[in-house]
Tab-separated table of C-alpha atoms in Angstrom:
chain	number	residue	atom	x	y	z
A	1	MET	CA	-72.445	-141.307	274.210
A	2	ILE	CA	-68.917	-140.184	273.526
A	3	THR	CA	-66.471	-142.714	274.782
A	4	TYR	CA	-62.782	-142.114	274.632
A	5	LYS	CA	-61.383	-145.566	274.858
A	6	ARG	CA	-57.950	-144.450	275.894
A	7	GLY	CA	-55.651	-141.531	275.886
A	8	HIS	CA	-57.813	-139.066	277.787
A	9	LEU	CA	-54.671	-137.418	278.952
A	10	SER	CA	-53.264	-137.057	275.479
A	11	ILE	CA	-56.453	-135.354	274.339
A	12	ALA	CA	-56.219	-132.981	277.265
A	13	PHE	CA	-52.624	-132.277	276.331
A	14	VAL	CA	-53.509	-131.565	272.719
A	15	CYS	CA	-56.317	-129.277	273.833
A	16	MET	CA	-53.889	-127.501	276.112
A	17	VAL	CA	-51.477	-126.923	273.250
A	18	LEU	CA	-54.354	-125.684	271.122
A	19	GLY	CA	-55.483	-123.296	273.839
A	20	PHE	CA	-51.960	-122.026	274.253
A	21	MET	CA	-51.682	-121.325	270.551
A	22	LEU	CA	-55.090	-119.685	270.471
A	23	ALA	CA	-54.225	-117.320	273.291
A	24	LEU	CA	-50.878	-116.478	271.719
A	25	GLN	CA	-52.445	-115.780	268.353
A	26	PHE	CA	-55.130	-113.646	269.984
A	27	ARG	CA	-52.509	-111.559	271.725
A	28	ILE	CA	-50.459	-111.137	268.562
A	29	ALA	CA	-53.532	-109.997	266.655
A	30	MET	CA	-54.305	-107.469	269.398
A	31	ASP	CA	-50.716	-106.197	269.318
A	32	GLN	CA	-50.821	-105.798	265.575
A	33	LYS	CA	-54.040	-103.851	265.763
A	34	ALA	CA	-52.584	-101.582	268.406
A	35	SER	CA	-49.559	-100.759	266.257
A	36	LEU	CA	-51.339	-100.106	262.983
A	37	PRO	CA	-49.605	-97.361	261.051
A	38	TYR	CA	-52.708	-95.225	260.734
A	39	GLN	CA	-52.873	-94.794	264.465
A	40	ARG	CA	-49.361	-93.431	264.319
A	41	VAL	CA	-50.364	-91.064	261.555
A	42	GLU	CA	-53.333	-89.861	263.569
A	43	GLU	CA	-51.180	-89.282	266.599
A	44	LEU	CA	-48.562	-87.424	264.612
A	45	SER	CA	-51.034	-85.194	262.827
A	46	ALA	CA	-52.654	-84.292	266.132
A	47	ARG	CA	-49.270	-83.367	267.481
A	48	LEU	CA	-48.499	-81.317	264.389
A	49	ILE	CA	-51.665	-79.294	264.779
A	50	GLU	CA	-50.855	-78.708	268.420
A	51	THR	CA	-47.349	-77.551	267.617
A	52	GLU	CA	-48.591	-75.260	264.894
A	53	LYS	CA	-50.997	-73.640	267.322
A	54	GLU	CA	-48.190	-73.187	269.794
A	55	ARG	CA	-46.003	-71.637	267.127
A	56	ASP	CA	-48.711	-69.175	266.080
A	57	ALA	CA	-49.220	-68.131	269.689
A	58	LEU	CA	-45.505	-67.607	270.154
A	59	GLN	CA	-45.241	-65.591	266.952
A	60	GLU	CA	-48.014	-63.321	268.180
A	61	LYS	CA	-46.157	-62.902	271.418
A	62	VAL	CA	-42.964	-61.997	269.582
A	63	ALA	CA	-44.825	-59.434	267.500
A	64	SER	CA	-46.418	-57.845	270.567
A	65	LEU	CA	-43.104	-57.750	272.413
A	66	GLN	CA	-41.350	-56.129	269.503
A	67	GLN	CA	-43.905	-53.367	269.431
A	68	VAL	CA	-42.865	-52.255	272.866
A	69	GLN	CA	-40.998	-49.052	272.189
A	70	PRO	CA	-38.236	-47.733	274.416
A	71	ALA	CA	-39.202	-44.758	276.507
A	72	PRO	CA	-38.658	-41.556	274.538
A	73	GLY	CA	-36.273	-38.993	275.895
A	74	ASN	CA	-32.812	-39.913	274.880
A	75	THR	CA	-33.235	-38.981	271.251
A	76	GLU	CA	-29.721	-39.870	270.252
A	77	GLY	CA	-29.908	-43.329	271.767
A	78	GLU	CA	-33.342	-43.846	270.301
A	79	GLN	CA	-32.160	-42.966	266.850
A	80	MET	CA	-29.207	-45.291	267.185
A	81	LEU	CA	-31.496	-48.098	268.275
A	82	ARG	CA	-33.740	-47.513	265.295
A	83	GLU	CA	-30.783	-47.484	262.964
A	84	LEU	CA	-29.483	-50.730	264.429
A	85	ARG	CA	-32.856	-52.422	264.204
A	86	LEU	CA	-33.142	-51.280	260.626
A	87	ARG	CA	-29.754	-52.648	259.742
A	88	SER	CA	-30.120	-55.934	261.586
A	89	GLY	CA	-33.414	-56.815	259.920
A	90	LEU	CA	-35.651	-56.599	262.974
A	91	THR	CA	-38.099	-54.220	261.317
A	92	ALA	CA	-40.167	-54.707	258.223
A	93	LEU	CA	-39.055	-52.428	255.422
A	94	THR	CA	-40.780	-51.098	252.356
A	95	GLY	CA	-39.570	-49.386	249.229
A	96	PRO	CA	-38.993	-49.848	245.507
A	97	GLY	CA	-37.305	-52.975	244.251
A	98	VAL	CA	-37.878	-56.252	242.464
A	99	ILE	CA	-39.742	-59.454	243.123
A	100	VAL	CA	-38.001	-62.501	241.660
A	101	THR	CA	-39.974	-65.713	241.397
A	102	ILE	CA	-38.049	-68.928	240.763
A	103	ASP	CA	-39.635	-72.285	240.063
A	104	ASP	CA	-38.382	-75.715	239.071
A	105	SER	CA	-37.916	-76.510	235.417
A	106	LYS	CA	-40.923	-77.596	233.389
A	107	ILE	CA	-38.691	-79.388	230.900
A	108	LYS	CA	-38.765	-83.151	231.266
A	109	SER	CA	-35.258	-84.446	231.761
A	110	LYS	CA	-34.172	-86.823	229.047
A	111	ALA	CA	-33.402	-90.404	229.895
A	112	GLY	CA	-29.962	-90.816	231.345
A	113	GLU	CA	-29.652	-87.162	232.189
A	114	ASN	CA	-29.165	-85.927	235.679
A	115	GLN	CA	-32.518	-84.739	236.993
A	116	ASN	CA	-30.792	-82.579	239.550
A	117	LEU	CA	-29.908	-80.105	236.835
A	118	TYR	CA	-33.559	-79.209	236.403
A	119	ILE	CA	-34.436	-78.370	239.974
A	120	ILE	CA	-33.454	-75.384	242.037
A	121	HIS	CA	-30.566	-75.758	244.405
A	122	ASP	CA	-29.212	-73.585	247.113
A	123	ASP	CA	-26.373	-72.374	244.920
A	124	ASP	CA	-28.817	-71.149	242.253
A	125	LEU	CA	-30.588	-69.087	244.858
A	126	LEU	CA	-27.311	-67.901	246.327
A	127	LYS	CA	-26.187	-66.728	242.897
A	128	VAL	CA	-29.357	-64.701	242.464
A	129	ILE	CA	-29.047	-63.174	245.924
A	130	ASN	CA	-25.379	-62.447	245.444
A	131	GLU	CA	-26.205	-60.636	242.223
A	132	LEU	CA	-28.933	-58.641	243.939
A	133	ARG	CA	-26.592	-57.646	246.740
A	134	ALA	CA	-23.918	-56.672	244.260
A	135	ALA	CA	-26.481	-54.445	242.601
A	136	GLY	CA	-27.116	-52.678	245.885
A	137	ALA	CA	-30.127	-54.424	247.381
A	138	GLU	CA	-30.709	-53.113	250.875
A	139	ALA	CA	-33.095	-55.703	252.238
A	140	ILE	CA	-33.829	-59.176	250.895
A	141	SER	CA	-36.305	-61.862	251.889
A	142	VAL	CA	-36.810	-65.389	250.581
A	143	ASN	CA	-40.343	-66.759	250.890
A	144	GLY	CA	-41.067	-64.364	253.719
A	145	GLN	CA	-37.813	-65.059	255.560
A	146	ARG	CA	-35.698	-61.968	255.991
A	147	LEU	CA	-32.042	-62.453	255.193
A	148	MET	CA	-29.851	-61.258	258.016
A	149	ALA	CA	-26.196	-61.503	258.831
A	150	THR	CA	-26.633	-65.017	260.228
A	151	SER	CA	-29.122	-66.362	257.674
A	152	GLU	CA	-28.351	-69.521	255.792
A	153	ILE	CA	-29.624	-70.738	252.440
A	154	ARG	CA	-29.324	-74.424	252.225
A	155	CYS	CA	-30.847	-77.445	250.529
A	156	ALA	CA	-32.952	-79.457	252.951
A	157	GLY	CA	-34.064	-82.494	251.001
A	158	PRO	CA	-36.405	-81.326	248.276
A	159	THR	CA	-36.956	-78.055	250.092
A	160	LEU	CA	-34.819	-75.076	250.921
A	161	SER	CA	-34.057	-73.905	254.405
A	162	VAL	CA	-33.709	-70.201	255.117
A	163	ASN	CA	-33.379	-69.009	258.723
A	164	ASN	CA	-33.997	-72.664	259.605
A	165	VAL	CA	-37.468	-72.442	258.089
A	166	ARG	CA	-38.105	-74.773	255.201
A	167	SER	CA	-40.050	-73.846	252.136
A	168	ALA	CA	-40.792	-75.496	248.818
A	169	PRO	CA	-40.682	-74.016	245.327
A	170	PRO	CA	-41.688	-71.594	243.938
A	171	TYR	CA	-39.368	-69.252	245.773
A	172	GLU	CA	-40.161	-65.588	245.934
A	173	ILE	CA	-37.226	-63.287	246.526
A	174	ARG	CA	-38.042	-59.704	247.424
A	175	ALA	CA	-35.285	-57.146	247.271
A	176	ILE	CA	-35.466	-53.444	248.064
A	177	GLY	CA	-33.160	-51.198	246.112
A	178	ASP	CA	-32.989	-49.377	242.839
A	179	SER	CA	-35.385	-51.507	240.820
A	180	ALA	CA	-33.844	-50.693	237.433
A	181	THR	CA	-30.342	-51.611	238.627
A	182	LEU	CA	-31.523	-54.790	240.305
A	183	GLU	CA	-33.476	-55.906	237.280
A	184	SER	CA	-30.704	-55.267	234.822
A	185	ALA	CA	-28.192	-56.983	237.092
A	186	LEU	CA	-30.213	-60.159	236.851
A	187	ARG	CA	-30.944	-59.836	233.168
A	188	MET	CA	-27.315	-59.201	232.317
A	189	ARG	CA	-26.101	-61.057	229.253
A	190	GLY	CA	-24.353	-64.213	230.409
A	191	GLY	CA	-25.676	-63.492	233.879
A	192	VAL	CA	-27.649	-65.511	236.366
A	193	MET	CA	-30.942	-65.481	234.575
A	194	GLU	CA	-29.511	-66.702	231.300
A	195	THR	CA	-27.558	-69.499	232.940
A	196	LEU	CA	-30.544	-70.769	234.840
A	197	GLN	CA	-32.869	-70.536	231.882
A	198	VAL	CA	-30.674	-72.944	229.955
A	199	TRP	CA	-32.028	-75.639	232.240
A	200	GLY	CA	-35.549	-74.358	231.933
A	201	ILE	CA	-35.680	-73.049	235.467
A	202	GLN	CA	-38.416	-70.475	235.501
A	203	LEU	CA	-37.158	-67.118	236.654
A	204	GLU	CA	-39.412	-64.117	236.603
A	205	VAL	CA	-38.318	-60.612	237.548
A	206	LYS	CA	-40.903	-57.990	238.323
A	207	ALA	CA	-40.057	-54.441	239.315
A	208	ALA	CA	-42.397	-52.772	241.788
A	209	GLN	CA	-42.578	-49.518	243.670
A	210	ASP	CA	-43.826	-50.684	247.052
A	211	ILE	CA	-42.267	-53.942	248.081
A	212	VAL	CA	-42.598	-54.996	251.702
A	213	VAL	CA	-39.776	-57.056	253.151
A	214	PRO	CA	-40.870	-58.637	256.435
A	215	ALA	CA	-38.914	-58.446	259.658
A	216	TYR	CA	-36.913	-61.366	261.002
A	217	LYS	CA	-39.293	-63.540	263.008
A	218	GLY	CA	-36.974	-65.953	264.748
A	219	ALA	CA	-35.169	-65.677	268.020
A	220	SER	CA	-31.878	-63.847	268.161
A	221	LYS	CA	-29.647	-64.891	270.957
A	222	PHE	CA	-25.951	-65.496	271.069
A	223	SER	CA	-25.052	-68.474	273.178
A	224	PHE	CA	-21.356	-68.619	272.296
A	225	ALA	CA	-20.225	-65.222	271.129
A	226	LYS	CA	-19.393	-62.633	273.776
A	227	GLU	CA	-18.298	-59.077	273.486
A	228	ALA	CA	-14.529	-58.865	273.307
A	229	GLU	CA	-12.889	-56.751	275.977
A	230	GLU	CA	-10.684	-54.746	273.673
A	231	ALA	CA	-11.232	-53.934	270.048
A	232	ALA	CA	-9.338	-56.521	268.063
A	233	SER	CA	-7.645	-55.100	265.057
B	1	MET	CA	-64.764	-134.416	277.519
B	2	ILE	CA	-64.337	-132.526	280.744
B	3	LEU	CA	-60.638	-133.268	280.726
B	4	ALA	CA	-60.326	-131.803	277.236
B	5	LEU	CA	-62.092	-128.607	278.273
B	6	VAL	CA	-59.895	-128.300	281.344
B	7	GLY	CA	-56.832	-128.736	279.141
B	8	LEU	CA	-58.106	-126.039	276.801
B	9	GLY	CA	-58.678	-123.664	279.693
B	10	VAL	CA	-55.230	-124.312	281.146
B	11	GLY	CA	-53.680	-123.723	277.733
B	12	LEU	CA	-55.567	-120.448	277.295
B	13	ILE	CA	-54.422	-119.197	280.681
B	14	LEU	CA	-50.836	-120.260	280.039
B	15	GLY	CA	-50.860	-118.606	276.626
B	16	SER	CA	-52.176	-115.324	277.903
B	17	LEU	CA	-49.705	-115.279	280.779
B	18	CYS	CA	-46.688	-116.369	278.749
B	19	PRO	CA	-44.563	-113.368	277.684
B	20	LEU	CA	-43.624	-115.133	274.461
B	21	THR	CA	-44.344	-113.293	271.215
B	22	ILE	CA	-43.877	-114.442	267.674
B	23	PRO	CA	-42.028	-112.185	265.252
B	24	VAL	CA	-44.146	-110.683	262.514
B	25	THR	CA	-42.347	-112.654	259.816
B	26	TYR	CA	-43.427	-115.930	261.382
B	27	SER	CA	-46.958	-114.955	262.379
B	28	LYS	CA	-48.265	-116.312	259.065
B	29	LEU	CA	-46.751	-119.705	259.737
B	30	PHE	CA	-48.105	-119.726	263.251
B	31	SER	CA	-51.623	-118.904	262.207
B	32	VAL	CA	-51.592	-121.707	259.639
B	33	ALA	CA	-50.307	-124.132	262.257
B	34	LEU	CA	-53.079	-122.976	264.577
B	35	LEU	CA	-55.684	-123.583	261.905
B	36	ALA	CA	-54.268	-127.067	261.268
B	37	GLY	CA	-54.505	-127.778	264.996
B	38	LEU	CA	-58.120	-126.621	265.092
B	39	ASP	CA	-58.878	-128.838	262.135
B	40	SER	CA	-57.311	-131.839	263.851
B	41	VAL	CA	-59.268	-131.286	267.041
B	42	PHE	CA	-62.582	-130.952	265.240
B	43	GLY	CA	-61.675	-134.009	263.188
B	44	GLY	CA	-60.927	-135.936	266.354
B	45	PHE	CA	-64.222	-134.856	267.898
B	46	ARG	CA	-66.086	-135.988	264.841
B	47	SER	CA	-64.334	-139.352	264.731
B	48	ALA	CA	-65.143	-139.843	268.395
B	49	LEU	CA	-68.810	-139.335	267.541
B	50	ASP	CA	-68.432	-141.899	264.768
B	51	ASP	CA	-66.765	-144.256	267.246
B	52	ARG	CA	-63.704	-144.351	265.067
B	53	PHE	CA	-61.438	-142.395	267.351
B	54	ASP	CA	-57.798	-143.463	267.245
B	55	ASN	CA	-55.465	-141.825	269.666
B	56	MET	CA	-52.373	-142.269	267.515
B	57	VAL	CA	-54.054	-140.814	264.438
B	58	PHE	CA	-55.316	-137.891	266.473
B	59	MET	CA	-52.007	-137.092	268.137
B	60	SER	CA	-49.899	-137.490	265.024
B	61	GLY	CA	-52.460	-135.574	262.972
B	62	PHE	CA	-52.370	-132.652	265.329
B	63	PHE	CA	-48.630	-132.199	265.413
B	64	VAL	CA	-47.632	-133.397	261.958
B	65	ASN	CA	-50.389	-131.424	260.231
B	66	GLY	CA	-49.465	-128.252	262.062
B	67	LEU	CA	-45.761	-128.543	261.336
B	68	LEU	CA	-46.318	-129.621	257.755
B	69	ALA	CA	-48.692	-126.735	257.092
B	70	ALA	CA	-46.243	-124.250	258.552
B	71	PHE	CA	-43.396	-125.735	256.552
B	72	LEU	CA	-45.388	-125.672	253.316
B	73	VAL	CA	-46.272	-122.032	253.800
B	74	TYR	CA	-42.645	-121.239	254.551
B	75	ALA	CA	-41.462	-123.081	251.440
B	76	GLY	CA	-44.155	-121.381	249.370
B	77	ASP	CA	-42.989	-118.027	250.646
B	78	ARG	CA	-39.469	-118.854	249.549
B	79	LEU	CA	-40.611	-120.016	246.115
B	80	GLY	CA	-42.949	-117.095	245.581
B	81	ILE	CA	-46.084	-119.245	245.677
B	82	ASP	CA	-48.688	-118.097	248.149
B	83	LEU	CA	-49.504	-121.440	249.728
B	84	TYR	CA	-50.808	-119.552	252.754
B	85	TYR	CA	-54.206	-119.024	251.177
B	86	VAL	CA	-54.332	-122.608	249.954
B	87	ALA	CA	-53.747	-123.888	253.469
B	88	LEU	CA	-56.354	-121.481	254.858
B	89	LEU	CA	-58.905	-122.654	252.329
B	90	ALA	CA	-58.188	-126.365	252.777
B	91	PHE	CA	-58.274	-126.308	256.558
B	92	GLY	CA	-61.207	-123.938	256.663
B	93	LEU	CA	-63.256	-126.182	254.397
B	94	ARG	CA	-62.454	-129.229	256.479
B	95	ILE	CA	-63.343	-127.475	259.705
B	96	PHE	CA	-66.722	-126.467	258.348
B	97	GLN	CA	-67.343	-129.973	257.022
B	98	ASN	CA	-66.531	-131.523	260.360
B	99	LEU	CA	-68.697	-129.001	262.166
B	100	ALA	CA	-71.582	-129.820	259.866
B	101	ILE	CA	-71.232	-133.541	260.568
B	102	ILE	CA	-71.078	-132.905	264.321
B	103	ARG	CA	-74.181	-130.720	264.119
B	104	ARG	CA	-76.081	-133.408	262.180
B	105	TYR	CA	-75.104	-136.016	264.742
B	106	TYR	CA	-76.603	-134.047	267.610
B	107	LEU	CA	-79.707	-133.182	265.586
B	108	LYS	CA	-80.264	-136.849	264.812
B	109	LYS	CA	-79.815	-137.791	268.436
B	110	ARG	CA	-82.450	-135.324	269.616
B	111	ARG	CA	-85.130	-136.747	267.383
C-alpha cells in the first residue's frame, strides 16, 4: 500500500520535530492555563476573607482584654488610670458635639482644570480638625478612628489613612465639645467651610447632644521611645 | 510508517522532557509554525497515498512553510494586520481537506 520510495529517515526526522513542537506547545498551553489571572484573583480574595476573619477575632480579643478592670482598692491610682485612659483615647466617650460629613465635589471639573481641586485631601481634613480643636473639641474621630496623640491623617491613593486604617469618602468627623462653638467655628465667615465649598466639596455640620466617639482600636506599643531617666527641661 | 510513528514518539518525549519554554510574545508565532508543520505532514501523508510523494517537496514544505508562516504573522503583528487568524484559517482548511481525502482513500480501499 503506502510505499515511501526513499527518505524514510527524513520523514522520521520531520515527525520527530513535529512531535517536539507538539509537546512544547502542549506544555505552554498548560502553563498559561495554570497562570490565568482569575485564579490569582480567587486566591487573593480567599486570603482577604481569611485575613478579615482573623482581624475580627483579634478585635474581639482586644475588646475583651480592655474590659479587664484593675483590682479596686487603690482609689487614687484607679482614678489616675481612668483619667489617663480618658485622655489617651483608650475609652469610648460620649457627649454633645457636632458630626461633620465631608464628601467629594459633585461639580464636574472643566476641561483643562486640575481635578485634584475637587476631591478631598488630607490638608482639607486637617484644616477642619484643626478648627475643631481650636474651638475646644475634646475627642475627635474620623470614620470611626479615634484621633490620638500619635494619629496621622494622610492621603493614601484615593483614600485617606487615619491610624493606619484606610477609608474612602464620605468622611464623618465626630467631635465632642460645645456644639454651638464647634459649629460656629466651622461656619465662620472666610473659614474652612466657605473655602471648601468654593470647590463644591460637600460639607455638612450637624450638632447633636449624644455623640459617641469610639475608643482607639489599634495596638499601642512604643518600640523606640523609652522613659528618660531625669526630667528634661 | 512505523519509522514515522517512532520519530513522533521520540519527539513527544524529547519535547516534554526539554526544559525549554517559549516566551509569551512568541507563542503566537510558534503555534502558527506548529500548524504549518501539521499541515505539511498531513499533506505528505496524502501525497504518499496518491503515490506522488516527493521527499524534497515534503522536507522543504515542512520547514519553509513553518518559518514563512511564523514570519508572516510576525510581520503582520508589526504592521497591525492580524495575519495570525488568516494563517490559522488557511492551514486549518488545508488540514481538513487532506484529512477528508485520506479518509476517502481508506473507505474506497475497504469496498
